[in-house]
Amino acid sequence: MTQFFDYLILGLTRGSMYALIALGYTLVYGVLQLINFAHSEVFMSGAFGSYIIVHLMVGKGPGTATWEVPFVFIVGVLSGAITAAIIAWLLERVAYRPLRRRGAPKLAFLISAIGASFFLSTLASKLFNSQTSNQFPAFFRNTVLFSIDGAHVRSLELIIIVSALGMMFFLDRLVNTTKLGRSIRAVSEDAPTAALMGINIDKTISRTFVIGGLLGGAAGFLFGLNYDFGFNMGFVPGVKAFAAAVLGGIGNIRGAMLGGLLLGVVENLVNLVPGFNTAWTDVVAFLVLVLVLMFRPTGLLGERLGRAA
Amino acid sequence: MTESMLGLVDVEVRYGNIRALKGISFEVGAGEIVALLGANGAGKTTTQKTISGMLRPSAGSITYEGSRIDGIPAHELIGLGICHVPEGRHVFPRMTVAENLEMGAFRFKRVDRTDLEHVLGLFPRLQERYRQVAGTLSGGEQQMLAIGRALMGKPRLLLLDEPSMGLAPLVVQQIFDIVRQINTAGVTVLLVEQNAAQALALANRGYVLETGEIVLTGTGPDLLADDRVRAAYLGEEIAS
């Protein structure tokens, strides 16, 4: 049982990061019917943005007073989120909007996304000396908080899970109860009609990218705290999060949350099966995706693909 | 005709190389119900979409309450009191009836309670279905919701595109009665219809469109008596 809880905690930690990134894919898909393949780089930019700010605040880390830790943490999340939001906003302006204006075919958007993705990761590689193993300053001690049946829950894991769930709850409220959320849903459901209601479609699309960027950037910071990171860090979590979004039903916000958590948990729990080890993690993640799509092509919570008639 | 509210002069609209509207001109007076008639593909929907800003004219001008509005995007035009009920209703299928009605009032800071009560009074069915998701409504209910949603935007000019499409005759009669009520309350209506008899019975005046041009105009009874209109709404080609 100890092992079970160990892997469950690990799965929830990774899964909540997948979920945050997956939301960026699914939100943008909702308003544009487009997979923003550069979103993995938006995530990466969040890690670097927060890294710079946190480094400026605490240097190498030791000597950070206990009372400063929550403050550094909050600034870290915010700086990651804001960096990524700016990148996401620029991405929409530079890589997608001009194509949209000209009524370009979907394939052009895909190529543009891949180009932007290469550009951003290469840029990060140049700026940060191609290092792939950057580490955040050790500004707090990752202590064991409590144990469940012998499985340790560390402060970092708890922070990641709780803050990710908090952000997801906040997004859910935003989308379902605010005017901004309602305009995003209206553009997702029927953009030309949303315009007839007085909604500025361009602005709404921009805001959607920014929201996706905020969540992805926060995930970038959380990921950076937990693992070594570098310019190429976006690829695997990005692909996993994309898979999670599809698993939950692309375009469906709660689906992305569910898909992310589920994917994280399943790919780690598989370690309990005799004969499997961590080398199987990625295989299992995509196997789950394929299996679910075979029986539910629209994903777990997806009602349909494409727009309603 | 009373004071002109909406005026189109030589409006031309292109889809690529195809001229969907070949320079049409007409006017709608304040307080009128004007019907745009014609067969499929004549350009009725294109005309309405151009007025509401969903399409841009390639030539000509559109004047509304004394100022040019062609080229203004749709989301700004609603601020001038032009509300468009598009063809095929286009309610937001995954939002509830309540949310759809609130969407109609999106341009305002908050929903006007009196408007909401007025709309629910006109369409008691919407009251019954208030918390239901719009995608599950019947066609007639969706049409009512689409009209109700437009009314939430406090229209001065209401563009109605084929409100009778696919509905049972009884429901169509209900909806046309309500359109008359809306008009009596002071809203100018530009109605696009294939159902010429019913539309002309309601409208003060009508225009007949054929392949992007206006071929006939007159008052309701005049047009109803016209052989070419009779031929058209029986589904035959209009002799031109």
PDB file of N, CA, C and O in Angstrom, chain A residues 1-9 144 146-153:
ATOM      1  N   MET A   1       0.823  -1.208   0.000  1.00  0.00           N
ATOM      2  CA  MET A   1       0.000   0.000   0.000  1.00  0.00           C
ATOM      3  C   MET A   1       0.855   1.255   0.000  1.00  0.00           C
ATOM      4  O   MET A   1       0.520   2.260  -0.592  1.00  0.00           O
ATOM      5  N   THR A   2       2.000   1.190   0.690  1.00  0.00           N
ATOM      6  CA  THR A   2       2.898   2.343   0.725  1.00  0.00           C
ATOM      7  C   THR A   2       3.240   2.769  -0.688  1.00  0.00           C
ATOM      8  O   THR A   2       3.169   3.941  -1.045  1.00  0.00           O
ATOM      9  N   GLN A   3       3.589   1.741  -1.490  1.00  0.00           N
ATOM     10  CA  GLN A   3       3.950   2.016  -2.884  1.00  0.00           C
ATOM     11  C   GLN A   3       2.790   2.638  -3.642  1.00  0.00           C
ATOM     12  O   GLN A   3       2.966   3.578  -4.410  1.00  0.00           O
ATOM     13  N   PHE A   4       1.606   2.110  -3.392  1.00  0.00           N
ATOM     14  CA  PHE A   4       0.426   2.641  -4.071  1.00  0.00           C
ATOM     15  C   PHE A   4       0.288   4.135  -3.802  1.00  0.00           C
ATOM     16  O   PHE A   4       0.127   4.944  -4.715  1.00  0.00           O
ATOM     17  N   PHE A   5       0.387   4.508  -2.517  1.00  0.00           N
ATOM     18  CA  PHE A   5       0.226   5.924  -2.193  1.00  0.00           C
ATOM     19  C   PHE A   5       1.382   6.766  -2.726  1.00  0.00           C
ATOM     20  O   PHE A   5       1.186   7.893  -3.162  1.00  0.00           O
ATOM     21  N   ASP A   6       2.583   6.181  -2.700  1.00  0.00           N
ATOM     22  CA  ASP A   6       3.722   6.897  -3.288  1.00  0.00           C
ATOM     23  C   ASP A   6       3.438   7.274  -4.736  1.00  0.00           C
ATOM     24  O   ASP A   6       3.619   8.411  -5.150  1.00  0.00           O
ATOM     25  N   TYR A   7       3.005   6.266  -5.500  1.00  0.00           N
ATOM     26  CA  TYR A   7       2.770   6.522  -6.919  1.00  0.00           C
ATOM     27  C   TYR A   7       1.539   7.401  -7.141  1.00  0.00           C
ATOM     28  O   TYR A   7       1.488   8.184  -8.081  1.00  0.00           O
ATOM     29  N   LEU A   8       0.560   7.254  -6.263  1.00  0.00           N
ATOM     30  CA  LEU A   8      -0.633   8.091  -6.386  1.00  0.00           C
ATOM     31  C   LEU A   8      -0.261   9.568  -6.187  1.00  0.00           C
ATOM     32  O   LEU A   8      -0.674  10.440  -6.965  1.00  0.00           O
ATOM     33  N   ILE A   9       0.561   9.828  -5.181  1.00  0.00           N
ATOM     34  CA  ILE A   9       0.965  11.219  -4.910  1.00  0.00           C
ATOM     35  C   ILE A   9       1.786  11.762  -6.077  1.00  0.00           C
ATOM     36  O   ILE A   9       1.571  12.878  -6.559  1.00  0.00           O
ATOM     37  N   VAL A 144       9.166  16.509   4.674  1.00  0.00           N
ATOM     38  CA  VAL A 144       8.028  15.588   4.717  1.00  0.00           C
ATOM     39  C   VAL A 144       6.987  16.182   5.662  1.00  0.00           C
ATOM     40  O   VAL A 144       7.283  16.483   6.814  1.00  0.00           O
ATOM     41  N   PHE A 146       3.591  14.925   6.094  1.00  0.00           N
ATOM     42  CA  PHE A 146       2.901  13.843   6.797  1.00  0.00           C
ATOM     43  C   PHE A 146       2.996  12.582   5.933  1.00  0.00           C
ATOM     44  O   PHE A 146       3.483  12.637   4.798  1.00  0.00           O
ATOM     45  N   SER A 147       2.556  11.485   6.474  1.00  0.00           N
ATOM     46  CA  SER A 147       2.637  10.224   5.736  1.00  0.00           C
ATOM     47  C   SER A 147       1.268   9.570   5.675  1.00  0.00           C
ATOM     48  O   SER A 147       0.486   9.662   6.626  1.00  0.00           O
ATOM     49  N   ILE A 148       1.003   8.962   4.515  1.00  0.00           N
ATOM     50  CA  ILE A 148      -0.221   8.178   4.405  1.00  0.00           C
ATOM     51  C   ILE A 148       0.221   6.723   4.261  1.00  0.00           C
ATOM     52  O   ILE A 148       0.825   6.357   3.253  1.00  0.00           O
ATOM     53  N   ASP A 149      -0.053   5.941   5.268  1.00  0.00           N
ATOM     54  CA  ASP A 149       0.287   4.523   5.224  1.00  0.00           C
ATOM     55  C   ASP A 149       1.765   4.322   4.840  1.00  0.00           C
ATOM     56  O   ASP A 149       2.093   3.480   4.009  1.00  0.00           O
ATOM     57  N   GLY A 150       2.600   5.142   5.390  1.00  0.00           N
ATOM     58  CA  GLY A 150       4.025   4.993   5.126  1.00  0.00           C
ATOM     59  C   GLY A 150       4.537   5.792   3.931  1.00  0.00           C
ATOM     60  O   GLY A 150       5.731   5.942   3.736  1.00  0.00           O
ATOM     61  N   ALA A 151       3.616   6.287   3.097  1.00  0.00           N
ATOM     62  CA  ALA A 151       4.039   7.074   1.939  1.00  0.00           C
ATOM     63  C   ALA A 151       4.170   8.540   2.349  1.00  0.00           C
ATOM     64  O   ALA A 151       3.247   9.112   2.914  1.00  0.00           O
ATOM     65  N   HIS A 152       5.336   9.106   2.056  1.00  0.00           N
ATOM     66  CA  HIS A 152       5.582  10.478   2.487  1.00  0.00           C
ATOM     67  C   HIS A 152       4.927  11.493   1.561  1.00  0.00           C
ATOM     68  O   HIS A 152       4.992  11.358   0.348  1.00  0.00           O
ATOM     69  N   VAL A 153       4.322  12.492   2.150  1.00  0.00           N
ATOM     70  CA  VAL A 153       3.843  13.625   1.363  1.00  0.00           C
ATOM     71  C   VAL A 153       4.747  14.804   1.686  1.00  0.00           C
ATOM     72  O   VAL A 153       4.814  15.240   2.836  1.00  0.00           O
TER      73      VAL A 153
END
